[in-house]
Amino acid sequence: MAKFNAPVIQDNPSGWGPCAVPEKFKDMPYQPFSKGDRLGKVADWTGATYQDKRYTNKYSSQFGGGSQYAYFHEEDETSFQLVDTAKTQKTAYQRNRMRFAQRNLRRDKDRRNLTQFNMQTLPKSAKQKERDRMRLQKKFQKQFGVRQKWDQKSQVLIGYSVLLLD
């Protein structure tokens, strides 16, 4: 039977974690934290993020001091520059350019929608021919009656059979 060897466990009486720090991590700063801290604490480097007093105790950790990474602002006026933010006057072409572009985009969108539904835009002469064709079709239907009835859903001819006897 295989034998299980239990690993050596280091007991830390002053807290949790390793008792001794390896040499390569000696100079690395460590910020103590508690597992019960809220996630908002992770990005809160300054400690003065919350203007509302209700949230100050809610997201601040009571475990560690937190001043280890505190940022202290030192005023440095030597690199300050004043930048002119005044808007320049646009030319007439620049002012109207967007209006023309929007009109073209709207027209193209309408054309795409028409072709999507298998419709086409016709010039005036073609529209007139289409109107004439529809008018004649209605006229012939009134004059001769509908000889065949079509099922609109499946486009199948419904039951007229003609028997010719000689």
PDB file of C-alpha atoms in Angstrom, residues 27-159:
ATOM      1  CA  ASP A  27      12.402  44.891  -0.289  1.00  0.00           C
ATOM      2  CA  MET A  28       8.892  44.543  -1.757  1.00  0.00           C
ATOM      3  CA  PRO A  29       6.294  46.564   0.190  1.00  0.00           C
ATOM      4  CA  TYR A  30       3.300  44.696   1.517  1.00  0.00           C
ATOM      5  CA  GLN A  31      -0.095  46.233   2.210  1.00  0.00           C
ATOM      6  CA  PRO A  32      -1.975  44.212   4.824  1.00  0.00           C
ATOM      7  CA  PHE A  33      -5.597  43.510   3.986  1.00  0.00           C
ATOM      8  CA  SER A  34      -8.527  41.555   5.264  1.00  0.00           C
ATOM      9  CA  LYS A  35     -10.590  39.091   3.266  1.00  0.00           C
ATOM     10  CA  GLY A  36     -13.672  40.940   4.477  1.00  0.00           C
ATOM     11  CA  ASP A  37     -12.685  44.196   2.737  1.00  0.00           C
ATOM     12  CA  ARG A  38     -14.994  45.283  -0.063  1.00  0.00           C
ATOM     13  CA  LEU A  39     -13.747  45.293  -3.636  1.00  0.00           C
ATOM     14  CA  GLY A  40     -13.908  49.088  -3.830  1.00  0.00           C
ATOM     15  CA  LYS A  41     -10.827  49.166  -1.645  1.00  0.00           C
ATOM     16  CA  VAL A  42      -8.622  47.684  -4.370  1.00  0.00           C
ATOM     17  CA  ALA A  43      -8.546  50.850  -6.485  1.00  0.00           C
ATOM     18  CA  ASP A  44      -8.757  53.300  -3.596  1.00  0.00           C
ATOM     19  CA  TRP A  45      -5.162  54.495  -3.383  1.00  0.00           C
ATOM     20  CA  THR A  46      -5.810  57.975  -2.023  1.00  0.00           C
ATOM     21  CA  GLY A  47      -8.356  57.161   0.655  1.00  0.00           C
ATOM     22  CA  ALA A  48     -10.275  60.399  -0.056  1.00  0.00           C
ATOM     23  CA  THR A  49     -12.285  59.130  -3.015  1.00  0.00           C
ATOM     24  CA  TYR A  50     -15.734  59.223  -1.434  1.00  0.00           C
ATOM     25  CA  GLN A  51     -17.258  62.680  -0.972  1.00  0.00           C
ATOM     26  CA  ASP A  52     -20.341  61.267   0.703  1.00  0.00           C
ATOM     27  CA  LYS A  53     -19.690  60.390   4.335  1.00  0.00           C
ATOM     28  CA  ARG A  54     -21.941  57.325   4.138  1.00  0.00           C
ATOM     29  CA  TYR A  55     -19.414  55.484   1.961  1.00  0.00           C
ATOM     30  CA  THR A  56     -16.208  56.329   3.819  1.00  0.00           C
ATOM     31  CA  ASN A  57     -16.520  53.583   6.422  1.00  0.00           C
ATOM     32  CA  LYS A  58     -18.210  51.176   4.051  1.00  0.00           C
ATOM     33  CA  TYR A  59     -15.258  50.821   1.690  1.00  0.00           C
ATOM     34  CA  SER A  60     -12.343  51.660   3.943  1.00  0.00           C
ATOM     35  CA  SER A  61     -10.381  48.834   5.460  1.00  0.00           C
ATOM     36  CA  GLN A  62     -10.121  48.703   9.219  1.00  0.00           C
ATOM     37  CA  PHE A  63      -7.364  46.099   8.982  1.00  0.00           C
ATOM     38  CA  GLY A  64      -4.302  47.892   7.591  1.00  0.00           C
ATOM     39  CA  GLY A  65      -3.093  51.439   7.991  1.00  0.00           C
ATOM     40  CA  GLY A  66      -3.321  52.211   4.272  1.00  0.00           C
ATOM     41  CA  SER A  67      -0.992  55.206   4.358  1.00  0.00           C
ATOM     42  CA  GLN A  68       1.874  53.213   2.906  1.00  0.00           C
ATOM     43  CA  TYR A  69       0.785  54.020  -0.670  1.00  0.00           C
ATOM     44  CA  ALA A  70      -0.782  57.403   0.079  1.00  0.00           C
ATOM     45  CA  TYR A  71      -0.274  60.070  -2.580  1.00  0.00           C
ATOM     46  CA  PHE A  72       0.827  63.509  -1.438  1.00  0.00           C
ATOM     47  CA  HIS A  73       0.453  66.261  -4.016  1.00  0.00           C
ATOM     48  CA  GLU A  74       3.296  68.724  -4.202  1.00  0.00           C
ATOM     49  CA  GLU A  75       2.557  71.803  -6.256  1.00  0.00           C
ATOM     50  CA  ASP A  76       4.820  72.238  -9.241  1.00  0.00           C
ATOM     51  CA  GLU A  77       4.163  75.502 -11.071  1.00  0.00           C
ATOM     52  CA  THR A  78       7.174  75.338 -13.393  1.00  0.00           C
ATOM     53  CA  SER A  79       5.546  73.041 -15.951  1.00  0.00           C
ATOM     54  CA  PHE A  80       2.192  74.892 -16.054  1.00  0.00           C
ATOM     55  CA  GLN A  81       1.143  76.207 -19.484  1.00  0.00           C
ATOM     56  CA  LEU A  82      -1.937  78.144 -20.508  1.00  0.00           C
ATOM     57  CA  VAL A  83      -3.673  76.592 -23.515  1.00  0.00           C
ATOM     58  CA  ASP A  84      -5.983  78.548 -25.837  1.00  0.00           C
ATOM     59  CA  THR A  85      -9.264  76.623 -26.136  1.00  0.00           C
ATOM     60  CA  ALA A  86     -11.213  79.145 -28.234  1.00  0.00           C
ATOM     61  CA  LYS A  87     -13.063  77.576 -31.167  1.00  0.00           C
ATOM     62  CA  THR A  88     -12.097  78.728 -34.636  1.00  0.00           C
ATOM     63  CA  GLN A  89     -14.733  79.974 -37.070  1.00  0.00           C
ATOM     64  CA  LYS A  90     -15.772  77.319 -39.605  1.00  0.00           C
ATOM     65  CA  THR A  91     -16.106  78.109 -43.289  1.00  0.00           C
ATOM     66  CA  ALA A  92     -19.468  77.821 -45.052  1.00  0.00           C
ATOM     67  CA  TYR A  93     -18.344  74.581 -46.680  1.00  0.00           C
ATOM     68  CA  GLN A  94     -17.462  73.021 -43.325  1.00  0.00           C
ATOM     69  CA  ARG A  95     -20.769  74.082 -41.776  1.00  0.00           C
ATOM     70  CA  ASN A  96     -22.881  72.568 -44.575  1.00  0.00           C
ATOM     71  CA  ARG A  97     -20.759  69.489 -45.156  1.00  0.00           C
ATOM     72  CA  MET A  98     -22.507  67.423 -42.488  1.00  0.00           C
ATOM     73  CA  ARG A  99     -25.937  68.408 -43.778  1.00  0.00           C
ATOM     74  CA  PHE A 100     -25.112  67.056 -47.252  1.00  0.00           C
ATOM     75  CA  ALA A 101     -23.523  63.926 -45.817  1.00  0.00           C
ATOM     76  CA  GLN A 102     -26.602  63.226 -43.687  1.00  0.00           C
ATOM     77  CA  ARG A 103     -28.891  63.695 -46.679  1.00  0.00           C
ATOM     78  CA  ASN A 104     -26.816  61.254 -48.742  1.00  0.00           C
ATOM     79  CA  LEU A 105     -26.742  58.714 -45.918  1.00  0.00           C
ATOM     80  CA  ARG A 106     -30.508  58.963 -45.482  1.00  0.00           C
ATOM     81  CA  ARG A 107     -31.069  58.494 -49.223  1.00  0.00           C
ATOM     82  CA  ASP A 108     -28.746  55.471 -49.347  1.00  0.00           C
ATOM     83  CA  LYS A 109     -30.480  53.948 -46.321  1.00  0.00           C
ATOM     84  CA  ASP A 110     -33.884  54.362 -47.978  1.00  0.00           C
ATOM     85  CA  ARG A 111     -32.598  52.705 -51.153  1.00  0.00           C
ATOM     86  CA  ARG A 112     -31.186  49.787 -49.163  1.00  0.00           C
ATOM     87  CA  ASN A 113     -34.510  49.324 -47.386  1.00  0.00           C
ATOM     88  CA  LEU A 114     -36.384  49.277 -50.703  1.00  0.00           C
ATOM     89  CA  THR A 115     -34.056  46.679 -52.222  1.00  0.00           C
ATOM     90  CA  GLN A 116     -34.293  44.634 -49.033  1.00  0.00           C
ATOM     91  CA  PHE A 117     -38.015  44.182 -49.602  1.00  0.00           C
ATOM     92  CA  ASN A 118     -37.522  43.430 -53.342  1.00  0.00           C
ATOM     93  CA  MET A 119     -38.828  46.794 -54.364  1.00  0.00           C
ATOM     94  CA  GLN A 120     -37.088  49.010 -56.803  1.00  0.00           C
ATOM     95  CA  THR A 121     -37.032  52.712 -57.411  1.00  0.00           C
ATOM     96  CA  LEU A 122     -38.268  53.564 -60.868  1.00  0.00           C
ATOM     97  CA  PRO A 123     -37.880  56.718 -62.910  1.00  0.00           C
ATOM     98  CA  LYS A 124     -41.028  58.712 -63.711  1.00  0.00           C
ATOM     99  CA  SER A 125     -41.585  57.119 -67.128  1.00  0.00           C
ATOM    100  CA  ALA A 126     -41.306  53.610 -65.695  1.00  0.00           C
ATOM    101  CA  LYS A 127     -43.676  54.542 -62.876  1.00  0.00           C
ATOM    102  CA  GLN A 128     -46.215  55.748 -65.425  1.00  0.00           C
ATOM    103  CA  LYS A 129     -45.880  52.512 -67.421  1.00  0.00           C
ATOM    104  CA  GLU A 130     -46.385  50.485 -64.239  1.00  0.00           C
ATOM    105  CA  ARG A 131     -49.522  52.506 -63.391  1.00  0.00           C
ATOM    106  CA  ASP A 132     -50.907  51.956 -66.906  1.00  0.00           C
ATOM    107  CA  ARG A 133     -50.225  48.222 -66.687  1.00  0.00           C
ATOM    108  CA  MET A 134     -52.000  47.968 -63.317  1.00  0.00           C
ATOM    109  CA  ARG A 135     -54.967  49.991 -64.654  1.00  0.00           C
ATOM    110  CA  LEU A 136     -55.320  47.705 -67.690  1.00  0.00           C
ATOM    111  CA  GLN A 137     -55.043  44.607 -65.522  1.00  0.00           C
ATOM    112  CA  LYS A 138     -57.904  45.831 -63.306  1.00  0.00           C
ATOM    113  CA  LYS A 139     -59.953  46.711 -66.396  1.00  0.00           C
ATOM    114  CA  PHE A 140     -59.544  43.208 -67.872  1.00  0.00           C
ATOM    115  CA  GLN A 141     -60.391  41.599 -64.545  1.00  0.00           C
ATOM    116  CA  LYS A 142     -63.642  43.571 -64.379  1.00  0.00           C
ATOM    117  CA  GLN A 143     -64.468  42.950 -68.029  1.00  0.00           C
ATOM    118  CA  PHE A 144     -63.768  39.210 -68.214  1.00  0.00           C
ATOM    119  CA  GLY A 145     -63.984  38.240 -64.564  1.00  0.00           C
ATOM    120  CA  VAL A 146     -61.468  36.183 -62.735  1.00  0.00           C
ATOM    121  CA  ARG A 147     -61.295  32.887 -64.648  1.00  0.00           C
ATOM    122  CA  GLN A 148     -58.999  31.177 -62.206  1.00  0.00           C
ATOM    123  CA  LYS A 149     -58.844  31.451 -58.470  1.00  0.00           C
ATOM    124  CA  TRP A 150     -55.480  31.226 -56.847  1.00  0.00           C
ATOM    125  CA  ASP A 151     -54.776  30.302 -53.263  1.00  0.00           C
ATOM    126  CA  GLN A 152     -52.852  33.348 -52.053  1.00  0.00           C
ATOM    127  CA  LYS A 153     -50.737  31.509 -49.477  1.00  0.00           C
ATOM    128  CA  SER A 154     -49.386  28.640 -51.522  1.00  0.00           C
ATOM    129  CA  GLN A 155     -49.975  30.036 -55.037  1.00  0.00           C
ATOM    130  CA  VAL A 156     -51.771  26.870 -56.162  1.00  0.00           C
ATOM    131  CA  LEU A 157     -54.611  26.822 -58.673  1.00  0.00           C
ATOM    132  CA  ILE A 158     -57.843  25.805 -56.960  1.00  0.00           C
ATOM    133  CA  GLY A 159     -60.247  23.409 -58.552  1.00  0.00           C
TER     134      GLY A 159
END
